[in-house]
Amino acid sequence: MRFTLLGILILHQAKSQSPKFTQSSWNLLPNEEEEGWRKGDDWVWRRDGEEDEEILWMMGKEEIKRGNTFLVNLEERTGGGFFTCHSLDRTLLKNTTVLVKHLDEQKRILEGSTRTGYMKCSTRNYQGDFHCSWKFSTKRVGTVMSVRVARGLSDAENVNCSVDASGQQWTCSSSSGQSDIMCSVHSSGLGVSCVDRQYCPYAEETDRITLTIYMKTNYLLEEYSQSFYLSEIVKPDKVSIKKVNSSTIEWSYPVKEIKDRERKNGCACDSPCTESKDQTTESSQWSVKAKVTVCVRAQDALCDSPWSDWTEYRSVPHSLVYCFQENLSSRTPSRSIHSKKRNKRRKLEKQKKQEKQKKQEKQKKLEKQKKSVSQ
């Protein structure tokens, strides 16, 4: 099985000396710059100086090599580790943690797939804050090593991120000043809460937010990314149901769709037993018969965003479930103004992507034909 180095995490450097090192990759922590080079699938750490200069290399308390060049074989269990180099009198020159990453695209730390994704992101409003969560696989538990987040592709590549003393709160800003997002890692390690400090609820979103999480377990490092518009991940709060009288209930917003489902033992709003015909209504009230459970949930009317969680109202002993799916009207003036423009833009993006794929396929076909002719 092959591995490759993804990043180096510089923990600290002795103040007494400042030797220069050549490294094979970039660093995870912000404000650390190291030049590097690769040699096959291994990682070479070199101290500039004479070829035969005596440098002591250690892993933990174990001495592993002498000389000014140290070669690390990149394997998950034996390649990564905490390495230090010293002068012969044991004075610390530098220490580094080496992390490795599989060359294949298979993920091992978080549950999910490339099709379904590894992170679930949502927001309750259009104020610029959002939350992303994940689940660890049954065999591994990871730790968030780094967070990078930006709005817009160009800013995502050039963003500068800093972390506070706790190591849990990250702030990422672009040099253009158009992206300024702060994220805090949950104490459980199972998610992040972020706020886009440049977000304006009255303007159309022209660029997606790209969130990248670097997850570590032992010395294995994996990268997880997700891109989205806030309008795509709006998950409304649960709809509030109020009892008007003994036979009528009402909720906060007009309901656009009703689904009634037969109720049997063990059935619920999230897992109905039998689904019957759909009905529609513009009313925010519903007459409740005896022995029924009413379920209501909401979705933003302008975007294909997540549904809210079900709100369940039960009358006394029940046998029937009514499930109401509500499309919410616009919360901000700009959403109705810009919805057509946004849909048109996304349609154009899709068309451009399809055209690009066709050109690539055509180019591959031509190259294949040229190759067969030359042979």
Short mmCIF file of C-alpha atoms in Angstrom, two decimals:
data_model
loop_
_atom_site.label_atom_id
_atom_site.label_comp_id
_atom_site.label_asym_id
_atom_site.label_seq_id
_atom_site.Cartn_x
_atom_site.Cartn_y
_atom_site.Cartn_z
CA MET A 1 0.00 0.00 0.00
CA ARG A 2 1.38 3.39 -0.99
CA PHE A 3 1.26 6.62 0.97
CA THR A 4 2.32 10.17 0.36
CA LEU A 5 3.08 13.08 2.65
CA LEU A 6 0.41 15.74 2.88
CA GLY A 7 1.74 18.15 5.44
CA ILE A 8 4.20 19.02 8.12
CA LEU A 9 3.11 20.50 11.41
CA ILE A 10 5.83 22.60 13.05
CA LEU A 11 5.33 22.37 16.80
CA HIS A 12 8.08 24.70 17.99
CA GLN A 13 11.67 25.69 17.35
CA ALA A 14 14.49 26.21 19.81
CA LYS A 15 15.22 29.90 20.39
CA SER A 16 18.97 29.45 20.72
CA GLN A 17 19.59 28.50 17.10
CA SER A 18 17.75 28.98 13.81
CA PRO A 19 19.04 26.38 11.33
CA LYS A 20 17.54 26.19 7.85
CA PHE A 21 15.84 23.02 6.73
CA THR A 22 14.57 21.78 3.39
CA GLN A 23 11.22 20.03 3.66
CA SER A 24 9.08 18.06 1.26
CA SER A 25 5.70 19.67 1.77
CA TRP A 26 3.72 22.57 3.20
CA ASN A 27 2.74 23.20 6.82
CA LEU A 28 -0.66 22.87 8.44
CA LEU A 29 -0.23 25.65 10.97
CA PRO A 30 -0.59 29.25 9.74
CA ASN A 31 2.32 31.71 9.48
CA GLU A 32 4.86 28.94 8.92
CA GLU A 33 6.72 28.88 5.61
CA GLU A 34 9.12 26.13 4.58
CA GLU A 35 10.50 25.32 1.14
CA GLY A 36 10.43 21.68 0.17
CA TRP A 37 11.13 18.96 -2.32
CA ARG A 38 10.07 15.36 -2.88
CA LYS A 39 12.01 12.16 -3.48
CA GLY A 40 9.74 9.39 -4.70
CA ASP A 41 7.28 8.44 -2.00
CA ASP A 42 9.64 9.31 0.83
CA TRP A 43 10.25 12.49 2.76
CA VAL A 44 13.71 13.99 3.07
CA TRP A 45 14.57 16.36 5.88
CA ARG A 46 17.92 18.09 5.43
CA ARG A 47 19.84 20.67 7.42
CA ASP A 48 21.87 23.05 5.24
CA GLY A 49 25.57 22.65 5.95
CA GLU A 50 28.49 20.36 5.28
CA GLU A 51 27.64 16.92 3.92
CA ASP A 52 29.41 15.14 6.75
CA GLU A 53 28.14 17.47 9.49
CA GLU A 54 27.16 15.50 12.56
CA ILE A 55 23.49 16.04 13.40
CA LEU A 56 21.65 13.70 15.75
CA TRP A 57 18.13 12.68 14.64
CA MET A 58 15.72 11.23 17.19
CA MET A 59 12.17 9.88 17.27
CA GLY A 60 10.92 10.30 20.81
CA LYS A 61 13.87 9.29 22.99
CA GLU A 62 15.32 6.91 20.41
CA GLU A 63 18.35 7.92 18.34
CA ILE A 64 17.69 6.87 14.74
CA LYS A 65 20.39 8.51 12.58
CA ARG A 66 23.42 10.80 12.44
CA GLY A 67 24.30 13.17 9.61
CA ASN A 68 22.65 16.18 8.02
CA THR A 69 20.12 14.22 5.92
CA PHE A 70 17.27 12.09 7.24
CA LEU A 71 15.00 9.93 5.03
CA VAL A 72 11.52 9.00 6.28
CA ASN A 73 9.63 6.13 4.62
CA LEU A 74 6.04 7.29 4.34
CA GLU A 75 3.82 4.61 5.82
CA GLU A 76 0.85 5.31 8.05
CA ARG A 77 1.98 3.34 11.07
CA THR A 78 5.77 3.75 10.84
CA GLY A 79 6.41 6.77 8.58
CA GLY A 80 4.69 9.47 10.55
CA GLY A 81 5.87 10.56 13.93
CA PHE A 82 7.39 13.23 16.15
CA PHE A 83 10.98 13.85 15.05
CA THR A 84 13.71 16.04 16.54
CA CYS A 85 17.22 16.93 15.48
CA HIS A 86 20.03 17.88 17.87
CA SER A 87 23.65 18.89 17.87
CA LEU A 88 26.02 16.28 19.28
CA ASP A 89 25.82 17.88 22.72
CA ARG A 90 22.04 17.14 22.60
CA THR A 91 21.04 20.80 22.09
CA LEU A 92 17.66 20.84 20.37
CA LEU A 93 17.78 22.41 16.91
CA LYS A 94 14.26 21.73 15.70
CA ASN A 95 11.30 19.37 16.04
CA THR A 96 8.62 18.42 13.56
CA THR A 97 5.58 16.17 13.39
CA VAL A 98 5.31 14.28 10.09
CA LEU A 99 1.83 13.25 8.93
CA VAL A 100 1.08 10.96 5.96
CA LYS A 101 -1.83 10.60 3.57
CA HIS A 102 -2.96 7.72 1.35
CA LEU A 103 -2.49 8.23 -2.38
CA ASP A 104 -5.90 6.70 -3.05
CA GLU A 105 -9.08 8.72 -2.57
CA GLN A 106 -10.61 6.37 0.00
CA LYS A 107 -11.40 8.08 3.29
CA ARG A 108 -10.89 6.24 6.57
CA ILE A 109 -11.63 8.66 9.41
CA LEU A 110 -15.15 10.00 8.72
CA GLU A 111 -18.31 8.17 7.71
CA GLY A 112 -19.71 8.93 4.27
CA SER A 113 -18.81 8.66 0.59
CA THR A 114 -17.92 10.88 -2.34
CA ARG A 115 -21.54 10.60 -3.48
CA THR A 116 -23.27 11.44 -0.19
CA GLY A 117 -20.50 13.61 1.25
CA TYR A 118 -18.74 13.44 4.62
CA MET A 119 -20.04 16.64 6.22
CA LYS A 120 -23.58 17.93 6.72
CA CYS A 121 -23.89 21.72 6.70
CA SER A 122 -26.93 23.80 7.57
CA THR A 123 -28.05 27.24 8.72
CA ARG A 124 -31.24 28.43 10.40
CA ASN A 125 -31.30 31.91 8.89
CA TYR A 126 -29.76 34.35 6.43
CA GLN A 127 -27.47 36.13 8.89
CA GLY A 128 -24.21 34.54 7.73
CA ASP A 129 -23.76 31.84 10.37
CA PHE A 130 -23.70 28.11 9.53
CA HIS A 131 -22.82 24.78 11.11
CA CYS A 132 -21.18 21.64 9.71
CA SER A 133 -21.05 18.27 11.44
CA TRP A 134 -19.67 14.79 10.80
CA LYS A 135 -19.45 11.29 12.27
CA PHE A 136 -16.34 9.22 12.86
CA SER A 137 -16.07 5.75 11.36
CA THR A 138 -16.42 2.79 13.71
CA LYS A 139 -12.70 2.02 13.52
CA ARG A 140 -11.17 5.49 13.95
CA VAL A 141 -11.64 8.67 15.97
CA GLY A 142 -9.99 11.80 14.59
CA THR A 143 -8.88 15.23 15.75
CA VAL A 144 -9.31 18.48 13.80
CA MET A 145 -5.80 19.66 12.92
CA SER A 146 -6.64 22.64 10.75
CA VAL A 147 -9.58 24.59 9.30
CA ARG A 148 -9.55 26.59 6.05
CA VAL A 149 -12.64 28.42 4.85
CA ALA A 150 -13.28 31.13 2.27
CA ARG A 151 -15.95 32.46 -0.05
CA GLY A 152 -14.97 32.25 -3.72
CA LEU A 153 -12.52 29.91 -5.47
CA SER A 154 -9.69 32.44 -5.78
CA ASP A 155 -9.95 33.41 -2.12
CA ALA A 156 -10.07 29.74 -1.08
CA GLU A 157 -6.65 29.27 -2.68
CA ASN A 158 -5.11 32.45 -1.24
CA VAL A 159 -6.75 32.68 2.17
CA ASN A 160 -4.67 33.30 5.30
CA CYS A 161 -5.83 31.48 8.43
CA SER A 162 -4.88 31.97 12.06
CA VAL A 163 -5.82 30.06 15.20
CA ASP A 164 -6.23 31.24 18.78
CA ALA A 165 -4.34 29.92 21.81
CA SER A 166 -6.95 27.20 22.44
CA GLY A 167 -6.40 25.75 18.97
CA GLN A 168 -10.17 25.61 18.47
CA GLN A 169 -11.08 28.97 16.89
CA TRP A 170 -9.89 29.70 13.35
CA THR A 171 -10.13 32.98 11.44
CA CYS A 172 -9.58 32.95 7.68
CA SER A 173 -9.28 36.18 5.68
CA SER A 174 -8.34 36.84 2.08
CA SER A 175 -5.94 39.54 0.94
CA SER A 176 -8.74 40.94 -1.26
CA GLY A 177 -10.82 41.61 1.86
CA GLN A 178 -13.87 39.95 0.28
CA SER A 179 -13.72 36.87 2.49
CA ASP A 180 -13.60 36.96 6.30
CA ILE A 181 -14.96 33.86 8.04
CA MET A 182 -14.46 32.63 11.60
CA CYS A 183 -15.01 29.00 12.66
CA SER A 184 -15.01 27.37 16.09
CA VAL A 185 -14.50 23.63 16.52
CA HIS A 186 -17.11 22.03 18.78
CA SER A 187 -15.83 20.67 22.08
CA SER A 188 -17.09 17.23 21.02
CA GLY A 189 -14.84 17.33 17.94
CA LEU A 190 -17.85 16.44 15.78
CA GLY A 191 -18.44 19.75 14.02
CA VAL A 192 -17.70 23.44 13.52
CA SER A 193 -19.80 26.59 13.86
CA CYS A 194 -18.86 29.44 11.53
CA VAL A 195 -19.91 32.99 10.72
CA ASP A 196 -19.29 34.84 7.46
CA ARG A 197 -18.53 38.34 8.72
CA GLN A 198 -18.78 39.83 5.21
CA TYR A 199 -22.18 38.30 4.43
CA CYS A 200 -25.04 40.62 3.42
CA PRO A 201 -28.57 39.11 3.58
CA TYR A 202 -29.88 41.66 1.06
CA ALA A 203 -27.40 40.82 -1.71
CA GLU A 204 -27.26 37.85 -4.05
CA GLU A 205 -24.63 35.21 -3.26
CA THR A 206 -22.27 35.16 -6.24
CA ASP A 207 -19.61 32.83 -4.77
CA ARG A 208 -19.79 29.59 -2.84
CA ILE A 209 -18.27 29.06 0.57
CA THR A 210 -15.56 26.37 0.57
CA LEU A 211 -14.87 24.72 3.93
CA THR A 212 -11.90 22.36 4.29
CA ILE A 213 -11.24 20.33 7.43
CA TYR A 214 -7.93 18.52 7.99
CA MET A 215 -8.53 15.52 10.23
CA LYS A 216 -5.81 13.50 11.99
CA THR A 217 -5.78 10.11 13.68
CA ASN A 218 -2.41 8.81 14.91
CA TYR A 219 -0.17 10.07 12.07
CA LEU A 220 -2.71 9.63 9.28
CA LEU A 221 -4.07 12.89 7.84
CA GLU A 222 -7.16 13.29 5.65
CA GLU A 223 -8.71 16.32 3.96
CA TYR A 224 -12.47 16.89 3.73
CA SER A 225 -14.00 19.73 1.71
CA GLN A 226 -17.49 20.98 0.98
CA SER A 227 -18.71 23.95 -1.09
CA PHE A 228 -22.14 25.56 -0.86
CA TYR A 229 -24.23 28.72 -0.97
CA LEU A 230 -25.91 29.56 2.33
CA SER A 231 -29.21 29.55 0.43
CA GLU A 232 -28.64 25.85 -0.37
CA ILE A 233 -28.26 24.77 3.25
CA VAL A 234 -31.04 26.75 4.95
CA LYS A 235 -32.86 24.44 7.34
CA PRO A 236 -35.83 26.27 8.91
CA ASP A 237 -36.67 25.96 12.58
CA LYS A 238 -39.38 23.51 13.53
CA VAL A 239 -42.86 24.85 12.81
CA SER A 240 -44.74 25.90 15.92
CA ILE A 241 -48.15 24.22 16.32
CA LYS A 242 -50.75 25.81 18.59
CA LYS A 243 -54.07 24.37 19.74
CA VAL A 244 -56.93 26.76 18.89
CA ASN A 245 -59.73 24.67 20.42
CA SER A 246 -60.62 21.04 20.97
CA SER A 247 -60.97 20.40 17.23
CA THR A 248 -58.58 22.89 15.56
CA ILE A 249 -54.83 23.55 15.51
CA GLU A 250 -52.79 26.20 13.66
CA TRP A 251 -49.16 26.85 12.74
CA SER A 252 -46.94 29.79 11.92
CA TYR A 253 -46.82 29.75 8.12
CA PRO A 254 -49.20 28.83 5.27
CA VAL A 255 -48.87 25.17 4.33
CA LYS A 256 -48.51 24.25 0.66
CA GLU A 257 -48.55 20.48 0.80
CA ILE A 258 -50.27 17.90 3.01
CA LYS A 259 -49.53 14.20 3.22
CA ASP A 260 -51.79 12.00 5.31
CA ARG A 261 -50.48 8.63 6.44
CA GLU A 262 -52.09 5.73 8.19
CA ARG A 263 -50.84 5.27 11.71
CA LYS A 264 -50.05 1.83 13.11
CA ASN A 265 -48.04 0.61 16.06
CA GLY A 266 -44.38 1.58 15.69
CA CYS A 267 -45.02 4.24 13.03
CA ALA A 268 -43.96 7.88 13.33
CA CYS A 269 -43.57 11.07 11.28
CA ASP A 270 -40.03 10.14 10.23
CA SER A 271 -40.98 6.56 9.38
CA PRO A 272 -44.62 6.31 8.24
CA CYS A 273 -46.13 2.91 7.60
CA THR A 274 -48.33 3.54 4.57
CA GLU A 275 -48.43 6.70 2.49
CA SER A 276 -51.79 7.69 0.95
CA LYS A 277 -52.90 10.49 -1.38
CA ASP A 278 -51.50 14.03 -1.10
CA GLN A 279 -53.68 17.06 -0.48
CA THR A 280 -52.99 20.80 -0.70
CA THR A 281 -54.19 23.74 1.33
CA GLU A 282 -53.41 27.45 1.73
CA SER A 283 -54.77 27.53 5.25
CA SER A 284 -52.62 27.70 8.37
CA GLN A 285 -55.28 25.87 10.38
CA TRP A 286 -56.31 22.24 10.43
CA SER A 287 -59.31 20.46 11.91
CA VAL A 288 -58.17 17.65 14.15
CA LYS A 289 -60.25 14.54 14.49
CA ALA A 290 -59.95 12.09 17.32
CA LYS A 291 -57.22 9.47 17.22
CA VAL A 292 -54.78 11.32 14.93
CA THR A 293 -51.21 12.60 14.98
CA VAL A 294 -50.40 15.71 12.93
CA CYS A 295 -46.85 16.24 11.62
CA VAL A 296 -45.66 19.51 10.08
CA ARG A 297 -42.31 20.43 8.53
CA ALA A 298 -41.05 23.38 6.45
CA GLN A 299 -38.74 24.09 3.53
CA ASP A 300 -37.58 27.35 1.96
CA ALA A 301 -39.82 28.05 -1.04
CA LEU A 302 -37.05 29.45 -3.27
CA CYS A 303 -34.29 26.87 -2.80
CA ASP A 304 -33.88 23.12 -2.83
CA SER A 305 -32.58 23.26 0.73
CA PRO A 306 -33.10 20.80 3.62
CA TRP A 307 -36.48 20.28 5.29
CA SER A 308 -36.89 21.28 8.91
CA ASP A 309 -37.36 18.59 11.52
CA TRP A 310 -40.90 17.33 11.98
CA THR A 311 -43.17 18.96 14.56
CA GLU A 312 -45.60 16.40 15.93
CA TYR A 313 -49.00 17.11 17.48
CA ARG A 314 -50.86 14.20 19.06
CA SER A 315 -54.47 13.95 20.05
CA VAL A 316 -55.65 11.22 22.41
CA PRO A 317 -55.29 7.59 21.27
CA HIS A 318 -54.38 7.96 17.64
CA SER A 319 -54.40 5.80 14.55
CA LEU A 320 -53.82 8.31 11.73
CA VAL A 321 -50.85 10.56 10.94
CA TYR A 322 -51.24 13.78 8.96
CA CYS A 323 -47.92 15.04 7.57
CA PHE A 324 -47.79 18.65 6.39
CA GLN A 325 -44.84 19.80 4.25
CA GLU A 326 -44.64 23.55 4.19
CA ASN A 327 -42.83 25.73 1.63
CA LEU A 328 -41.87 28.93 3.41
CA SER A 329 -42.26 32.29 1.74
CA SER A 330 -39.27 34.62 1.44
CA ARG A 331 -37.78 35.91 4.72
CA THR A 332 -35.78 38.75 3.14
CA PRO A 333 -36.66 41.15 0.29
CA SER A 334 -33.59 40.26 -1.73
CA ARG A 335 -34.41 36.54 -1.98
CA SER A 336 -37.49 37.01 -4.16
CA ILE A 337 -35.75 39.72 -6.19
CA HIS A 338 -32.69 37.63 -6.90
CA SER A 339 -34.17 34.11 -7.11
CA LYS A 340 -34.72 34.17 -10.89
CA LYS A 341 -31.26 35.62 -11.47
CA ARG A 342 -29.68 32.98 -9.23
CA ASN A 343 -31.51 30.12 -10.95
CA LYS A 344 -30.45 31.43 -14.36
CA ARG A 345 -26.83 31.71 -13.22
CA ARG A 346 -26.79 28.16 -11.87
CA LYS A 347 -28.32 26.88 -15.10
CA LEU A 348 -25.53 28.60 -17.05
CA GLU A 349 -22.94 27.07 -14.70
CA LYS A 350 -24.37 23.63 -15.40
CA GLN A 351 -24.34 24.22 -19.17
CA LYS A 352 -20.72 25.40 -19.06
CA LYS A 353 -19.73 22.31 -17.09
CA GLN A 354 -21.43 20.03 -19.62
CA GLU A 355 -19.75 21.84 -22.53
CA LYS A 356 -16.36 21.51 -20.83
CA GLN A 357 -16.88 17.77 -20.35
CA LYS A 358 -17.82 17.37 -24.03
CA LYS A 359 -14.67 19.24 -25.12
CA GLN A 360 -12.52 17.05 -22.88
CA GLU A 361 -14.10 13.87 -24.27
CA LYS A 362 -13.59 15.13 -27.83
CA GLN A 363 -9.95 15.98 -27.10
CA LYS A 364 -9.33 12.52 -25.63
CA LYS A 365 -10.90 10.92 -28.69
CA LEU A 366 -8.66 12.94 -31.05
CA GLU A 367 -5.55 12.07 -29.05
CA LYS A 368 -6.51 8.40 -29.15
CA GLN A 369 -6.97 8.56 -32.94
CA LYS A 370 -3.59 10.28 -33.40
CA LYS A 371 -1.93 7.65 -31.25
CA SER A 372 -3.46 4.78 -33.25
CA VAL A 373 -2.38 6.42 -36.56
CA SER A 374 1.21 6.90 -35.36
CA GLN A 375 1.39 3.24 -34.34
#
